[in-house]
Coordinates of C-alpha atoms and ligand atoms in Angstrom, one line a residue:
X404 CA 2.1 17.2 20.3
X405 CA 0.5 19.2 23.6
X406 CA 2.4 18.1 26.6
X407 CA 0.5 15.6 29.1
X408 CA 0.6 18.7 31.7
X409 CA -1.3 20.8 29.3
X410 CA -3.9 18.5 28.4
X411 CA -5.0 17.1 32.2
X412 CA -5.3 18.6 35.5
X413 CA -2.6 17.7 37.9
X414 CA -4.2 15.7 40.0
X415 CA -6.0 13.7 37.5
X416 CA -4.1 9.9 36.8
X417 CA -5.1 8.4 33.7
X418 CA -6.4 5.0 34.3
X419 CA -3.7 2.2 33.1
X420 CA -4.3 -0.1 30.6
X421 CA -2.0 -3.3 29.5
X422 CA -1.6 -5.1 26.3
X423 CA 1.5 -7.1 24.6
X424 CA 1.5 -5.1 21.2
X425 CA 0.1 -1.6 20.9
X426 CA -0.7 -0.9 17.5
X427 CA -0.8 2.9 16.3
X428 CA -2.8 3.9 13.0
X429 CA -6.1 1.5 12.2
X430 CA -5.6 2.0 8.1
X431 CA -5.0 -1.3 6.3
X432 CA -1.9 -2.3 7.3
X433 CA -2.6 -1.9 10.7
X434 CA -5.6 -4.3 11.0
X435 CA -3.6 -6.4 8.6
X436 CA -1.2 -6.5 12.1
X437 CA -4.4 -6.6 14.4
X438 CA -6.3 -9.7 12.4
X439 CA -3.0 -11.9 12.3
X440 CA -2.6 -11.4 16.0
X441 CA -5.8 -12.8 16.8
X442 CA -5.5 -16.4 17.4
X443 CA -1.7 -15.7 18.7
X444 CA -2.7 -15.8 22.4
X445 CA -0.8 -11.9 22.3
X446 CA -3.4 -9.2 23.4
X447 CA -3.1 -5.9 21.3
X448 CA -4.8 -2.7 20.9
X449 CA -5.4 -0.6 17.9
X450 CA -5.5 3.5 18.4
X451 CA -6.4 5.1 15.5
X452 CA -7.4 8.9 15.1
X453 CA -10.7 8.2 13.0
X454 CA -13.8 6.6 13.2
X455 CA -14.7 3.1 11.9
X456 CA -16.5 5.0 9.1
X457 CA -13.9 7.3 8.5
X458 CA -11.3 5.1 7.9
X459 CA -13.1 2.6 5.3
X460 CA -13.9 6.0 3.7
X461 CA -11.3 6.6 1.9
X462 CA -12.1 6.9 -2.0
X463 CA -9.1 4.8 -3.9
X464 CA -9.0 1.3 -5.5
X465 CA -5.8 -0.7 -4.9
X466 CA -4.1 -3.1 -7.6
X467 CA -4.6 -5.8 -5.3
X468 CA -1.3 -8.5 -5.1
X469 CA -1.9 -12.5 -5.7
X470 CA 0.2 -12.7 -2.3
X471 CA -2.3 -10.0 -0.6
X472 CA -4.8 -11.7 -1.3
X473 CA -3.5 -15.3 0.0
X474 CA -2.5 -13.2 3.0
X475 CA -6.1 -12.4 3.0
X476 CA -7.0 -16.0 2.5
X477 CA -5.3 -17.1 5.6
X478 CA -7.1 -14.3 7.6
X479 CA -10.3 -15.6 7.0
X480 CA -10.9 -12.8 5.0
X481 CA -11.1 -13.6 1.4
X482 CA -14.5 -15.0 1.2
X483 CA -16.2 -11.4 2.1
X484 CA -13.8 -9.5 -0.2
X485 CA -13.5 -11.9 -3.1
X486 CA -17.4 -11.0 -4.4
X487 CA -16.6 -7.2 -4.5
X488 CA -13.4 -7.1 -6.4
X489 CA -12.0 -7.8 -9.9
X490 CA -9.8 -10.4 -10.5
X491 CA -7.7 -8.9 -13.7
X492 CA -7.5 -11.7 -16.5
X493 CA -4.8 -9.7 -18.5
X494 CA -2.6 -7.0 -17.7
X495 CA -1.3 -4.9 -20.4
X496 CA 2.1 -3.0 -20.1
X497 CA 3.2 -0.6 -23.5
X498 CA 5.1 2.0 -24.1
X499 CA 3.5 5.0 -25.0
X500 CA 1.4 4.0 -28.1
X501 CA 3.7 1.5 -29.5
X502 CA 2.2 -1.3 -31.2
X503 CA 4.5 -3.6 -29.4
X504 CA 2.6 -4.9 -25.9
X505 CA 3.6 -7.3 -23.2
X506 CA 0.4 -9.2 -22.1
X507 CA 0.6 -10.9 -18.4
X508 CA -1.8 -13.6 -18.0
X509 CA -3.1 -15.4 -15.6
X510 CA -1.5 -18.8 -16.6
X511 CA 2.0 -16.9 -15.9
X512 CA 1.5 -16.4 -12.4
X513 CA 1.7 -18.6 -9.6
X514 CA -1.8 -20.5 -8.1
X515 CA -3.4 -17.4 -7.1
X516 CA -7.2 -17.4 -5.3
X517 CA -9.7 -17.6 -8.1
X518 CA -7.0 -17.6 -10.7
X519 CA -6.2 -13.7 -11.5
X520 CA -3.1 -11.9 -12.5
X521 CA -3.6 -9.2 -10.1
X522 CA -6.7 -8.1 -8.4
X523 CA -9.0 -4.4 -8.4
X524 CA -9.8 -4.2 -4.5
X525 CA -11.0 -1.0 -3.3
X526 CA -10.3 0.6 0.3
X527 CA -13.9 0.5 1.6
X528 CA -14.1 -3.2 0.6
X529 CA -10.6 -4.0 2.6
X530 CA -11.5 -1.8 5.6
X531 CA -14.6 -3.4 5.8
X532 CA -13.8 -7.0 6.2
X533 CA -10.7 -6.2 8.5
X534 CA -12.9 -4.2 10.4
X535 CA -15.7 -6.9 10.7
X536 CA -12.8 -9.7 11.3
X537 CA -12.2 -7.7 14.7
X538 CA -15.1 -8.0 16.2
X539 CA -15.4 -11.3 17.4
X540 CA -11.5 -11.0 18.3
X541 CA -11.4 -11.0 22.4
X542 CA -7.7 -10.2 23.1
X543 CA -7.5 -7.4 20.4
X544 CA -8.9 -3.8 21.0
X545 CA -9.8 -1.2 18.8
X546 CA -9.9 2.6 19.9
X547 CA -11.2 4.7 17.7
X548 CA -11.1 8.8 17.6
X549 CA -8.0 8.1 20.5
X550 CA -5.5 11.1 19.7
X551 CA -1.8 10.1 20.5
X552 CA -0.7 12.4 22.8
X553 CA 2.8 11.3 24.1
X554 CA 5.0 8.4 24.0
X555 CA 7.8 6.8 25.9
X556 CA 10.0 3.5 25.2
X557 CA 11.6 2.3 28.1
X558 CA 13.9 -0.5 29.4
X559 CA 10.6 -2.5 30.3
X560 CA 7.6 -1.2 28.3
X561 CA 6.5 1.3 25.7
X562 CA 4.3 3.7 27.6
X563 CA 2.2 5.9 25.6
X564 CA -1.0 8.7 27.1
X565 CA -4.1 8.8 24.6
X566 CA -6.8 11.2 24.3
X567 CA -10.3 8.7 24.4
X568 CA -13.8 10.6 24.5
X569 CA -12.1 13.2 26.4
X570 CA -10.5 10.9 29.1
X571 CA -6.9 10.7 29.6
X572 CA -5.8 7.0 29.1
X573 CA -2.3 5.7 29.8
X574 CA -1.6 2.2 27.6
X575 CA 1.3 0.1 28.6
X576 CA 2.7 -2.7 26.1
X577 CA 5.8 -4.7 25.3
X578 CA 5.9 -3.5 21.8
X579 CA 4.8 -0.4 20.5
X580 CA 4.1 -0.5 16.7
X581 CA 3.4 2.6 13.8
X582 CA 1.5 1.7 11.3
X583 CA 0.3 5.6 11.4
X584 CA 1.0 5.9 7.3
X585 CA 4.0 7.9 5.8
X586 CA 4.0 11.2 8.2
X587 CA 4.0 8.5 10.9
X588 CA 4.7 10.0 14.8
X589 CA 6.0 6.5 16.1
X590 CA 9.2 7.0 13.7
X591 CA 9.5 10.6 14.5
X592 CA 9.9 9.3 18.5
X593 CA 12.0 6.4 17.6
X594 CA 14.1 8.9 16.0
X595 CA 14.2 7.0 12.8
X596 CA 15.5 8.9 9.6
X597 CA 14.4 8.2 6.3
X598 CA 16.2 8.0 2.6
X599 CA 14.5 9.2 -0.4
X600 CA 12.9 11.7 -2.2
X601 CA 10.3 13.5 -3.8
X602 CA 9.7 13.1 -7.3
X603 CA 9.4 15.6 -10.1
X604 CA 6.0 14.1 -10.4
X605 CA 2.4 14.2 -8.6
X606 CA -0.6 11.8 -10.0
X607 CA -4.5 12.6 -10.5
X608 CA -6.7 9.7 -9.6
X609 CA -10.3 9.2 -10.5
X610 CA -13.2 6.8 -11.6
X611 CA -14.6 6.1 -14.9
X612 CA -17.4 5.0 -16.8
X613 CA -16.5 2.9 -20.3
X614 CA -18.8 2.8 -22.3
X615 CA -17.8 -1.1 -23.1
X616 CA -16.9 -4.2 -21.0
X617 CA -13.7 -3.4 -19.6
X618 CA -12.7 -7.0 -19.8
X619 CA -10.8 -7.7 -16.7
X620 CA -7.8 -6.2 -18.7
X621 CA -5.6 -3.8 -16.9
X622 CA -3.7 -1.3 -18.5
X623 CA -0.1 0.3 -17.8
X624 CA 1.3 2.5 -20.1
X625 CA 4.0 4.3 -20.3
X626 CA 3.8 8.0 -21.6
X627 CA 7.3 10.1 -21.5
X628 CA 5.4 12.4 -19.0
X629 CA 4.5 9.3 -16.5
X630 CA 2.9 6.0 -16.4
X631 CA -0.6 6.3 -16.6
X632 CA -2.8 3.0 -15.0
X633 CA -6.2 2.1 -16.0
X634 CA -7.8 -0.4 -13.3
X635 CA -10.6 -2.3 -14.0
X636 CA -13.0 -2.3 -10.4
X637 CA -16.2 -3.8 -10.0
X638 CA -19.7 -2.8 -11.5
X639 CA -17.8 -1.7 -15.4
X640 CA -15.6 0.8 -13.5
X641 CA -12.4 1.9 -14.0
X642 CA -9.9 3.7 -11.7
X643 CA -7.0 5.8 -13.5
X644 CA -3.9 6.8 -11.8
X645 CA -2.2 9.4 -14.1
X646 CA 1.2 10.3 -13.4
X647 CA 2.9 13.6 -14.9
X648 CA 5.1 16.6 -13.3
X649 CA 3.8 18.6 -10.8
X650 CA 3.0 21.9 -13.2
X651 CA 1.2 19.4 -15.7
X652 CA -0.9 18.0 -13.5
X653 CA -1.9 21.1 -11.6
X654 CA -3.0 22.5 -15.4
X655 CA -4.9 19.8 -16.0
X656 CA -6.8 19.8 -12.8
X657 CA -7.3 23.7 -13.6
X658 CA -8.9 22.4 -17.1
X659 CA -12.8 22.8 -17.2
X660 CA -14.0 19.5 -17.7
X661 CA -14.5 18.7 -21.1
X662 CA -11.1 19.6 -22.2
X663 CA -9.7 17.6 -18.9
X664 CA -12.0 15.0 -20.5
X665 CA -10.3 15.3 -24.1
X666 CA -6.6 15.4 -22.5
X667 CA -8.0 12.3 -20.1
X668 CA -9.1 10.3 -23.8
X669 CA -6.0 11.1 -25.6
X670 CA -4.3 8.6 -22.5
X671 CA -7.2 6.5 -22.1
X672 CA -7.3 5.6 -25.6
X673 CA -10.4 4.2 -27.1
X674 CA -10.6 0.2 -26.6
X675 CA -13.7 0.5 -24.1
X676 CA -15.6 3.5 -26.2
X677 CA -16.7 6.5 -25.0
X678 CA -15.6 7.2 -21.1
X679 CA -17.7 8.8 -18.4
X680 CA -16.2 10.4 -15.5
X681 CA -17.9 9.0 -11.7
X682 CA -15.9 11.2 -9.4
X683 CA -13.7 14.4 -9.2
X684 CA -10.3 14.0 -9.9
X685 CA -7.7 14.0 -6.9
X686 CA -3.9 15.1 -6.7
X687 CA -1.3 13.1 -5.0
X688 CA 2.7 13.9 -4.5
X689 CA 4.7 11.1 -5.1
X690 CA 7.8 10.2 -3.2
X691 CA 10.0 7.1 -2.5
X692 CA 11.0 6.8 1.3
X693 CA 12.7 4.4 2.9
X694 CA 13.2 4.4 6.4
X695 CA 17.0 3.9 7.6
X696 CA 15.5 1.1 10.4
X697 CA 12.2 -0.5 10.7
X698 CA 13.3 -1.5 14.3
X699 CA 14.2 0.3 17.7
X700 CA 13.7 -1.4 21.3
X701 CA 10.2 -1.9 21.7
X702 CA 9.3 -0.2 18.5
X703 CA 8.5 -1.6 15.0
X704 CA 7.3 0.3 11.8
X705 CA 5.4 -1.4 9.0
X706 CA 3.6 0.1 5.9
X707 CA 4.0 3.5 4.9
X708 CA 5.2 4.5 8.0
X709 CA 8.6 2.3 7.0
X710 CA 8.7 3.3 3.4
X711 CA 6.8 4.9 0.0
X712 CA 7.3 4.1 -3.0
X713 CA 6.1 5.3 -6.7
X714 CA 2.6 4.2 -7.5
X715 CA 3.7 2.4 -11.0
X716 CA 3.4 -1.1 -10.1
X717 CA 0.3 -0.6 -7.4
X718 CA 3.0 -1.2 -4.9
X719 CA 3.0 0.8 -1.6
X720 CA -0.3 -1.1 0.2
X721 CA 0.7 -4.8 -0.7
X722 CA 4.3 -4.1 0.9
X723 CA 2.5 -3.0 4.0
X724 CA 0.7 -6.1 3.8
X725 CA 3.5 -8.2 3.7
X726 CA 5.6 -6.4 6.5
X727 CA 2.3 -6.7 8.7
X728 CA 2.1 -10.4 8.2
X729 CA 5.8 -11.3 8.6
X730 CA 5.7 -9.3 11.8
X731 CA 3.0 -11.3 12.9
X732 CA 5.0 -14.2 12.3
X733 CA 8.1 -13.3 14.1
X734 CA 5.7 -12.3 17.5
X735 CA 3.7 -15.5 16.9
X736 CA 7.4 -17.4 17.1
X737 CA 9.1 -15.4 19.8
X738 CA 8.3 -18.5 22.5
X739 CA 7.7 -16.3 25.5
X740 CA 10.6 -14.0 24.5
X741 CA 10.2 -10.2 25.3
X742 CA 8.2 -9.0 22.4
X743 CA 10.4 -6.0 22.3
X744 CA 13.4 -7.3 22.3
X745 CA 16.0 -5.8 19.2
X746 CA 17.2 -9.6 18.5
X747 CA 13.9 -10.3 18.1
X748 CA 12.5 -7.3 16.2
X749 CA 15.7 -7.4 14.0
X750 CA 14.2 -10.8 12.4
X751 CA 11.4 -8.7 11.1
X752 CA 13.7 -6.0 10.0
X753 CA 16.1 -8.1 8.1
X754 CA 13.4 -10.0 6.3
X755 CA 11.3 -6.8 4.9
X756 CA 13.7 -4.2 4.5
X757 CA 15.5 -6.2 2.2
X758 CA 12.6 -7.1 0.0
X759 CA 11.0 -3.9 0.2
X760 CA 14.1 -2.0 -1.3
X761 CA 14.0 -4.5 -4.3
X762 CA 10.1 -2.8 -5.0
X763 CA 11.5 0.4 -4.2
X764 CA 14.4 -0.2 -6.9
X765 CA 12.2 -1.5 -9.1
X766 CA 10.0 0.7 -9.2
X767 CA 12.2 4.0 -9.5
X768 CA 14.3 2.3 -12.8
X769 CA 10.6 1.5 -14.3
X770 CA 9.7 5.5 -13.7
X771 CA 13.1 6.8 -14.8
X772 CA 13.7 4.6 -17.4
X773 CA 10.2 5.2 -19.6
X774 CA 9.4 9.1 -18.0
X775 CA 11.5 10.4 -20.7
X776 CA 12.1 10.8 -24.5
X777 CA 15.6 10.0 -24.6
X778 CA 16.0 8.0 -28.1
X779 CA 18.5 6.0 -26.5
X780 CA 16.6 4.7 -23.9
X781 CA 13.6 4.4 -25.8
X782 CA 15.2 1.7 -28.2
X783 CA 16.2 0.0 -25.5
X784 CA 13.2 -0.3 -23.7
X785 CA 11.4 -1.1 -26.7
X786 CA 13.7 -4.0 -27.4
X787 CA 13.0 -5.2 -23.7
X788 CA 9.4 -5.2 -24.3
X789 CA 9.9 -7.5 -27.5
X790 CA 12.3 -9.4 -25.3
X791 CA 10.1 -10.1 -22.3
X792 CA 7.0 -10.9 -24.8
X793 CA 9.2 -13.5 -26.9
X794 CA 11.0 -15.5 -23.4
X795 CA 8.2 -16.5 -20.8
X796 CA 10.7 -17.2 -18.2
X797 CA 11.7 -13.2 -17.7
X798 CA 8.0 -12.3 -18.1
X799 CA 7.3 -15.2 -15.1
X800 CA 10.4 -13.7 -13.4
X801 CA 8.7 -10.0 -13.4
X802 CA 5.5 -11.0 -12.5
X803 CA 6.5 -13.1 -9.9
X804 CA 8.7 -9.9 -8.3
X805 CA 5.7 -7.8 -9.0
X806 CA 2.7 -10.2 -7.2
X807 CA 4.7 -10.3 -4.3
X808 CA 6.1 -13.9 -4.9
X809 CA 9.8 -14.0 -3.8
X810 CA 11.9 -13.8 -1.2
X811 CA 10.6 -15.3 1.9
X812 CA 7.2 -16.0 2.1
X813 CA 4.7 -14.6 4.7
X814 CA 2.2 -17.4 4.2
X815 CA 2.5 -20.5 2.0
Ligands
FAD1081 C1 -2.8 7.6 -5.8 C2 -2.3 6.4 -5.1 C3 -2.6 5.1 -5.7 C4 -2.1 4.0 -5.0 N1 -2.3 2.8 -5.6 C5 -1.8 1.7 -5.0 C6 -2.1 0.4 -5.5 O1 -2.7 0.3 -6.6 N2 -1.6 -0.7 -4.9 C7 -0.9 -0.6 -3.7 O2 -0.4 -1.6 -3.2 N3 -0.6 0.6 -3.2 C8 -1.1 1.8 -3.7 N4 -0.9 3.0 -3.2 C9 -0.2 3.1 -1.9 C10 -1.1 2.8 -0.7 O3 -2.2 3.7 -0.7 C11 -0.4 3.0 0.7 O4 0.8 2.3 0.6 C12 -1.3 2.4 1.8 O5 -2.5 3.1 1.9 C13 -0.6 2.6 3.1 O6 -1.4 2.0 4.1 P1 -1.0 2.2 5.7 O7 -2.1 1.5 6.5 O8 0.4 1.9 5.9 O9 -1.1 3.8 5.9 P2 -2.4 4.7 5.9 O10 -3.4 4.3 4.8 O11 -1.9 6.1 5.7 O12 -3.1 4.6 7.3 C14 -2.6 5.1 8.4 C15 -3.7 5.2 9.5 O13 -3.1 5.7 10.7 C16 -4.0 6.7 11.3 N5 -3.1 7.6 12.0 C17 -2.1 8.3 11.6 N6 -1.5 9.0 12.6 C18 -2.1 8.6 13.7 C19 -2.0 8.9 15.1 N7 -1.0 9.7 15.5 N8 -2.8 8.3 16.0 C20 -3.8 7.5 15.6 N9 -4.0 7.1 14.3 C21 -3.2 7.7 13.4 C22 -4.6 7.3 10.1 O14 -5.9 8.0 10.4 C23 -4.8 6.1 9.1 O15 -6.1 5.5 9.4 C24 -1.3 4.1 -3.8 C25 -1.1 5.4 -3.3 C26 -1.5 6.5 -3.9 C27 -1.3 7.9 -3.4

């Protein structure tokens, strides 16, 4: 980060601005944050490094949690985003090619909007109504291409210096929060270390063509290499997220396309026909992080700037979600109380950190236990897919873990 002396002459003063939350990183989760402010009487601003356009930009479909999409709901939200997305009747879970399936349906899931076991939302979709849901919202701000350029927590206010169409700004609030995704510069100033690690694994993402109706099914299976996802998204299309280690996956990329194409099938198997392939594969690293706190004096982290986890499950973005609406909650109840406050903050951190470790867990035993070809394991797992098919009540138990229902509820 250049030094404020480097960046302004000395005797220019940045003009000062004041808000009660300053919100750092306009992705998802942070106007997740910024919409549940807005009828809180707290004024907030949102600086993010982008443009509008930029941000919504992003080419990824989410599996889309039942409780996002009540969070959603309650934002006023849902009614823009519910025509654009999938609402997944079944999801499948196997292992490997194993005749023996587990099938989630929608009648095992809690009341969900529309009636869906999980939802296929993708980013521009999400971006778009958060983005349009700030508008109208006097007391909240959104600065867009503002570059962070320094950052101070005090005894009295979080101070931070932004760079805004080549203007100096200095922004004082009560509470600063990151929300600036997993390389996130708020943690790095609150000094906050992380746990976790990388895995042995990256995945390849891309969209597909089938040749039939995808059906509203999802798909998650299990091959020893990594779990490979199939999500069903609007207009027949599917998004894949293929997991294997980090040599397999940069061979496969390296494929030319047909045999890419052949490796692809062999995964995909052949339920919806023939596949056609919409965009270029992408390669992402996958890590689990969790940050040691979520909370310093005047500073709060939410989303991936507080953890990562594996993207088995379609985890990572609903979690962010959650944090940003329980946050919310804890600001919208602090009765006049210093909003940075450590008693106060420390609600929000007890409440998420806890949950969000159970994903993290979760998620880590589901990639460890079926990445491999130990026989052992394999019977095991095998008899737990029999198991979980045969007793409804640990399929409703998983699901419910998995859509984001337990623990303590951000909205009812
Ligand atoms: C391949 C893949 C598939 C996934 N699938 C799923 C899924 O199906 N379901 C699911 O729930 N999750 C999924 N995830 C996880 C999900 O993508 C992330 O958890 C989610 O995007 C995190 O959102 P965020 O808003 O916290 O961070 P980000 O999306 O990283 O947003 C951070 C924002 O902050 C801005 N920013 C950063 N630094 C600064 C700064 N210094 N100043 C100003 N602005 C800044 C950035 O420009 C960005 O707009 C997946 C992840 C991967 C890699």
């Amino acid at each position: 980060m250049a030094t404020i002396a480097q960046m302004r002459p000395a005797s220019l003063q940045p003009s000062v601005h004041t808000f009660d939350v300053a919100i750092v990183g306009g992705g998802i989760v942070g106007l997740t944050l910024a919409c549940a402010l807005r009828d809180s009487g707290l004024s907030a601003v949102v600086i993010e490094a982008q443009t509008p356009a930029q941000t919504a930009a992003r080419q990824r479909a989410y599996a889309f949690s039942p409780m996002s999409a009540r969070i959603f709901q309650s934002l006023g939200l849902w009614e823009q985003v519910e025509p654009k997305i999938t609402h997944f009747q079944r999801v499948r879970m196997s292992d490997a090619d194993c005749p023996q399936v587990v099938n989630f349906r929608t009648q095992d899931v809690p009341t969900t909007p529309g009636g869906a076991v999980y939802y296929g939302a993708e980013h521009p979709v999400l971006m778009q109504a958060l983005q349009a849901g700030l508008r109208q919202a006097n007391a909240i701000d959104c600065w867009y291409e503002t570059r962070l350029q320094h950052i101070q927590t005090g005894a009295e206010t979080a101070e931070l210096v932004v760079e805004r169409a080549g203007q100096l700004q200095r922004i004082r609030a009560q509470l600063l929060v990151g929300a600036d995704g997993a390389r996130s510069q708020v943690r790095a100033h609150g000094n906050i270390e992380t746990l976790g690690w990388q895995y042995w694994q990256s995945c390849i993402t891309t969209v597909l063509q089938p040749e039939k109706s995808h059906q509203n099914t999802a798909y998650e299976k299990f091959w020893p290499s990594g779990p490979f996802a199939i999500l069903p998204i609007s207009n027949n299309r599917c998004q894949i997220v293929w997991t294997v280690p980090h040599a397999e996956a940069k061979a496969l990329l390296a494929l030319p396309r047909e045999q890419f194409m052949t490796e692809l099938k062999r995964r995909y198997g052949s339920e919806m026909g023939d596949i056609t392939m919409l965009s270029e594969p992408l390669m992402f690293p996958v890590r689990l992080m969790q940050s040691q706190a979520y909370v310093r004096p005047r500073l709060a982290l939410i989303g991936d700037a507080a953890h990562c986890c594996h993207p088995v499950g379609g985890q990572g973005l609903n979690m962010g979600i959650r944090d940003a609406m329980a946050l919310a909650q804890v600001l919208k109840r602090s009765s006049g109380r210093d909003l940075g406050d450590l008693k106060l903050l420390k609600r929000y951190e007890r409440w998420r950190r806890t949950e969000n470790w159970i994903i993290l867990g979760l998620t880590d035993t589901l990639n460890r236990t079926f990445s491999n070809q130990i026989w052992l394991l394999q019977g095991l797992r095998r008899s737990g897919f029999w198991l979980m098919d045969h007793a409804p009540w640990l399929k409703r138990l998983a699901l419910r873990i998995m859509t984001g229902f337990f623990g303590r509820y951000p909205v009812r």
